[in-house]
Amino acid sequence: MNFREKVTKPFFIFKHHYYFNASQYGLETPTWINVIRDPLSWFESNFYFKRFGWERQPGSRRREDQDLTIDECVIQHHQDCARVKWKYNQFLCGNAPVCTGHADVEKKKASEIAKYNIANNFFIIGILEQFIDTLHLFETLMPKFYSR
């Protein structure tokens, strides 16, 4: 089946993907949903993932600062806590250069685009820390994909 052929059954693509305007590429606009984390929970998870990742084998991700706690990281202004790459804007804004910029003016514009996309292009945005509630919302609003 050709990618652009009409799909008769609903399908679901699950992955980390930045927003993009599909119609600019002649594609049917997908139903955009997202699940985001509480920023502090994400920060803590990201901090420990950098140290331990998916691998649980001894030495697989060994770093000199492996045993640094998150509290020590913040107090010491360690680069992992002082220069955090937040991806929320990019997931909700997209891949345009303004969405990936680091200057304050770019970040502000990316936030405005992200807010526009949330209001106009995303069908649902759930919260990971309220995942059961989010799944119930998905079941209610998207029963073709989510049902009990």
PDB file of C-alpha atoms in Angstrom:
ATOM      1  CA  MET A   1       0.000   0.000   0.000  1.00  0.00           C
ATOM      2  CA  ASN A   2       1.290   3.450  -0.911  1.00  0.00           C
ATOM      3  CA  PHE A   3       1.873   5.792   2.042  1.00  0.00           C
ATOM      4  CA  ARG A   4      -0.609   8.293   0.615  1.00  0.00           C
ATOM      5  CA  GLU A   5      -3.353   5.757  -0.073  1.00  0.00           C
ATOM      6  CA  LYS A   6      -6.451   6.061   2.044  1.00  0.00           C
ATOM      7  CA  VAL A   7      -6.266   3.824   5.114  1.00  0.00           C
ATOM      8  CA  THR A   8      -9.652   2.333   5.928  1.00  0.00           C
ATOM      9  CA  LYS A   9      -8.873   1.191   9.453  1.00  0.00           C
ATOM     10  CA  PRO A  10      -7.761   3.638  12.115  1.00  0.00           C
ATOM     11  CA  PHE A  11      -4.108   3.362  12.967  1.00  0.00           C
ATOM     12  CA  PHE A  12      -1.916   4.750  15.677  1.00  0.00           C
ATOM     13  CA  ILE A  13       1.705   5.873  15.548  1.00  0.00           C
ATOM     14  CA  PHE A  14       3.321   5.964  18.964  1.00  0.00           C
ATOM     15  CA  LYS A  15       6.670   7.694  19.262  1.00  0.00           C
ATOM     16  CA  HIS A  16       8.408  10.873  20.259  1.00  0.00           C
ATOM     17  CA  HIS A  17       7.615  13.186  17.393  1.00  0.00           C
ATOM     18  CA  TYR A  18       7.766  16.943  17.020  1.00  0.00           C
ATOM     19  CA  TYR A  19       4.658  18.656  15.715  1.00  0.00           C
ATOM     20  CA  PHE A  20       4.588  19.392  11.985  1.00  0.00           C
ATOM     21  CA  ASN A  21       1.986  20.727   9.592  1.00  0.00           C
ATOM     22  CA  ALA A  22       1.231  17.618   7.516  1.00  0.00           C
ATOM     23  CA  SER A  23      -0.840  19.511   4.944  1.00  0.00           C
ATOM     24  CA  GLN A  24       2.301  21.391   3.863  1.00  0.00           C
ATOM     25  CA  TYR A  25       3.559  18.039   2.581  1.00  0.00           C
ATOM     26  CA  GLY A  26       0.297  17.004   0.937  1.00  0.00           C
ATOM     27  CA  LEU A  27      -0.520  14.592   3.761  1.00  0.00           C
ATOM     28  CA  GLU A  28      -3.751  14.172   5.652  1.00  0.00           C
ATOM     29  CA  THR A  29      -3.580  15.974   8.976  1.00  0.00           C
ATOM     30  CA  PRO A  30      -3.197  13.476  11.799  1.00  0.00           C
ATOM     31  CA  THR A  31      -5.037  13.751  15.083  1.00  0.00           C
ATOM     32  CA  TRP A  32      -2.296  15.150  17.277  1.00  0.00           C
ATOM     33  CA  ILE A  33      -2.177  14.012  20.898  1.00  0.00           C
ATOM     34  CA  ASN A  34       0.600  14.166  23.446  1.00  0.00           C
ATOM     35  CA  VAL A  35       1.306  13.149  27.001  1.00  0.00           C
ATOM     36  CA  ILE A  36       3.633  15.420  28.913  1.00  0.00           C
ATOM     37  CA  ARG A  37       5.260  15.121  32.296  1.00  0.00           C
ATOM     38  CA  ASP A  38       5.263  17.493  35.188  1.00  0.00           C
ATOM     39  CA  PRO A  39       8.438  19.559  34.556  1.00  0.00           C
ATOM     40  CA  LEU A  40       9.999  18.686  37.917  1.00  0.00           C
ATOM     41  CA  SER A  41       9.306  14.973  37.452  1.00  0.00           C
ATOM     42  CA  TRP A  42      10.781  15.180  33.950  1.00  0.00           C
ATOM     43  CA  PHE A  43      13.864  17.010  35.260  1.00  0.00           C
ATOM     44  CA  GLU A  44      14.499  14.328  37.888  1.00  0.00           C
ATOM     45  CA  SER A  45      13.895  11.491  35.432  1.00  0.00           C
ATOM     46  CA  ASN A  46      16.185  13.071  32.833  1.00  0.00           C
ATOM     47  CA  PHE A  47      18.909  13.627  35.443  1.00  0.00           C
ATOM     48  CA  TYR A  48      18.989   9.969  36.475  1.00  0.00           C
ATOM     49  CA  PHE A  49      18.510   8.661  32.941  1.00  0.00           C
ATOM     50  CA  LYS A  50      21.722  10.460  31.923  1.00  0.00           C
ATOM     51  CA  ARG A  51      23.508   8.506  34.642  1.00  0.00           C
ATOM     52  CA  PHE A  52      21.897   5.084  34.354  1.00  0.00           C
ATOM     53  CA  GLY A  53      19.779   4.945  31.167  1.00  0.00           C
ATOM     54  CA  TRP A  54      18.014   1.747  30.193  1.00  0.00           C
ATOM     55  CA  GLU A  55      21.048  -0.399  30.886  1.00  0.00           C
ATOM     56  CA  ARG A  56      21.333  -1.848  34.347  1.00  0.00           C
ATOM     57  CA  GLN A  57      24.679  -3.546  33.731  1.00  0.00           C
ATOM     58  CA  PRO A  58      27.502  -2.304  35.961  1.00  0.00           C
ATOM     59  CA  GLY A  59      29.662   0.254  34.165  1.00  0.00           C
ATOM     60  CA  SER A  60      27.428   0.535  31.103  1.00  0.00           C
ATOM     61  CA  ARG A  61      27.017   4.286  31.521  1.00  0.00           C
ATOM     62  CA  ARG A  62      29.747   5.029  34.018  1.00  0.00           C
ATOM     63  CA  ARG A  63      30.466   8.716  34.479  1.00  0.00           C
ATOM     64  CA  GLU A  64      32.861  10.449  36.830  1.00  0.00           C
ATOM     65  CA  ASP A  65      29.882  12.220  38.383  1.00  0.00           C
ATOM     66  CA  GLN A  66      27.711   9.082  38.460  1.00  0.00           C
ATOM     67  CA  ASP A  67      27.109   9.267  42.216  1.00  0.00           C
ATOM     68  CA  LEU A  68      26.142  12.949  42.222  1.00  0.00           C
ATOM     69  CA  THR A  69      22.666  13.388  43.702  1.00  0.00           C
ATOM     70  CA  ILE A  70      20.145  15.688  42.132  1.00  0.00           C
ATOM     71  CA  ASP A  71      20.305  17.974  45.193  1.00  0.00           C
ATOM     72  CA  GLU A  72      24.101  18.218  44.909  1.00  0.00           C
ATOM     73  CA  CYS A  73      23.754  18.891  41.193  1.00  0.00           C
ATOM     74  CA  VAL A  74      21.443  21.852  41.809  1.00  0.00           C
ATOM     75  CA  ILE A  75      23.527  23.266  44.690  1.00  0.00           C
ATOM     76  CA  GLN A  76      26.775  22.969  42.699  1.00  0.00           C
ATOM     77  CA  HIS A  77      25.236  24.445  39.523  1.00  0.00           C
ATOM     78  CA  HIS A  78      26.483  21.356  37.674  1.00  0.00           C
ATOM     79  CA  GLN A  79      25.976  21.572  33.902  1.00  0.00           C
ATOM     80  CA  ASP A  80      23.319  18.823  34.021  1.00  0.00           C
ATOM     81  CA  CYS A  81      21.227  21.070  36.258  1.00  0.00           C
ATOM     82  CA  ALA A  82      22.203  24.507  34.983  1.00  0.00           C
ATOM     83  CA  ARG A  83      21.989  23.826  31.219  1.00  0.00           C
ATOM     84  CA  VAL A  84      18.933  21.637  30.843  1.00  0.00           C
ATOM     85  CA  LYS A  85      17.583  21.101  27.319  1.00  0.00           C
ATOM     86  CA  TRP A  86      13.820  21.278  27.772  1.00  0.00           C
ATOM     87  CA  LYS A  87      12.008  19.685  24.840  1.00  0.00           C
ATOM     88  CA  TYR A  88       8.426  20.734  25.604  1.00  0.00           C
ATOM     89  CA  ASN A  89       8.503  23.678  23.235  1.00  0.00           C
ATOM     90  CA  GLN A  90       9.987  21.594  20.467  1.00  0.00           C
ATOM     91  CA  PHE A  91       7.444  18.777  20.809  1.00  0.00           C
ATOM     92  CA  LEU A  92       4.583  21.271  20.792  1.00  0.00           C
ATOM     93  CA  CYS A  93       6.118  23.907  18.473  1.00  0.00           C
ATOM     94  CA  GLY A  94       7.855  21.774  15.842  1.00  0.00           C
ATOM     95  CA  ASN A  95      11.107  21.522  13.903  1.00  0.00           C
ATOM     96  CA  ALA A  96      11.286  25.067  12.565  1.00  0.00           C
ATOM     97  CA  PRO A  97      14.540  26.817  13.504  1.00  0.00           C
ATOM     98  CA  VAL A  98      12.657  29.159  15.846  1.00  0.00           C
ATOM     99  CA  CYS A  99      11.350  26.108  17.730  1.00  0.00           C
ATOM    100  CA  THR A 100      14.859  24.814  18.395  1.00  0.00           C
ATOM    101  CA  GLY A 101      16.552  28.142  19.126  1.00  0.00           C
ATOM    102  CA  HIS A 102      18.309  28.977  22.370  1.00  0.00           C
ATOM    103  CA  ALA A 103      18.084  32.777  22.369  1.00  0.00           C
ATOM    104  CA  ASP A 104      15.426  34.267  24.640  1.00  0.00           C
ATOM    105  CA  VAL A 105      13.584  35.848  21.694  1.00  0.00           C
ATOM    106  CA  GLU A 106      13.450  32.450  19.930  1.00  0.00           C
ATOM    107  CA  LYS A 107      12.268  30.696  23.078  1.00  0.00           C
ATOM    108  CA  LYS A 108       9.500  33.276  23.502  1.00  0.00           C
ATOM    109  CA  LYS A 109       8.382  32.885  19.868  1.00  0.00           C
ATOM    110  CA  ALA A 110       8.550  29.061  20.194  1.00  0.00           C
ATOM    111  CA  SER A 111       6.322  29.283  23.288  1.00  0.00           C
ATOM    112  CA  GLU A 112       3.785  31.370  21.373  1.00  0.00           C
ATOM    113  CA  ILE A 113       3.758  28.861  18.498  1.00  0.00           C
ATOM    114  CA  ALA A 114       3.462  25.960  20.970  1.00  0.00           C
ATOM    115  CA  LYS A 115       0.497  27.645  22.673  1.00  0.00           C
ATOM    116  CA  TYR A 116      -1.134  28.228  19.285  1.00  0.00           C
ATOM    117  CA  ASN A 117      -0.619  24.569  18.346  1.00  0.00           C
ATOM    118  CA  ILE A 118      -2.016  23.385  21.678  1.00  0.00           C
ATOM    119  CA  ALA A 119      -5.151  25.479  21.186  1.00  0.00           C
ATOM    120  CA  ASN A 120      -5.619  24.804  17.467  1.00  0.00           C
ATOM    121  CA  ASN A 121      -3.818  21.649  16.382  1.00  0.00           C
ATOM    122  CA  PHE A 122      -3.670  19.211  19.299  1.00  0.00           C
ATOM    123  CA  PHE A 123      -6.784  17.197  20.049  1.00  0.00           C
ATOM    124  CA  ILE A 124      -5.677  16.094  23.523  1.00  0.00           C
ATOM    125  CA  ILE A 125      -2.667  16.621  25.755  1.00  0.00           C
ATOM    126  CA  GLY A 126      -2.587  14.333  28.760  1.00  0.00           C
ATOM    127  CA  ILE A 127      -0.452  14.384  31.885  1.00  0.00           C
ATOM    128  CA  LEU A 128       1.792  11.437  32.674  1.00  0.00           C
ATOM    129  CA  GLU A 129       1.430  11.826  36.442  1.00  0.00           C
ATOM    130  CA  GLN A 130      -2.332  11.522  35.911  1.00  0.00           C
ATOM    131  CA  PHE A 131      -2.009   8.689  33.426  1.00  0.00           C
ATOM    132  CA  ILE A 132      -5.130   6.740  34.444  1.00  0.00           C
ATOM    133  CA  ASP A 133      -7.220   9.919  34.102  1.00  0.00           C
ATOM    134  CA  THR A 134      -5.508  10.598  30.766  1.00  0.00           C
ATOM    135  CA  LEU A 135      -6.341   7.091  29.513  1.00  0.00           C
ATOM    136  CA  HIS A 136      -9.978   7.537  30.582  1.00  0.00           C
ATOM    137  CA  LEU A 137     -10.055  10.820  28.646  1.00  0.00           C
ATOM    138  CA  PHE A 138      -8.588   9.070  25.589  1.00  0.00           C
ATOM    139  CA  GLU A 139     -11.198   6.288  25.923  1.00  0.00           C
ATOM    140  CA  THR A 140     -13.981   8.858  26.006  1.00  0.00           C
ATOM    141  CA  LEU A 141     -12.746  11.103  23.207  1.00  0.00           C
ATOM    142  CA  MET A 142     -11.102   8.509  20.941  1.00  0.00           C
ATOM    143  CA  PRO A 143     -13.048   5.251  21.362  1.00  0.00           C
ATOM    144  CA  LYS A 144     -11.818   3.817  18.002  1.00  0.00           C
ATOM    145  CA  PHE A 145      -8.335   3.638  19.480  1.00  0.00           C
ATOM    146  CA  TYR A 146      -8.956   3.392  23.192  1.00  0.00           C
ATOM    147  CA  SER A 147     -11.672   1.220  24.600  1.00  0.00           C
ATOM    148  CA  ARG A 148     -12.092  -1.066  27.546  1.00  0.00           C
TER     149      ARG A 148
END
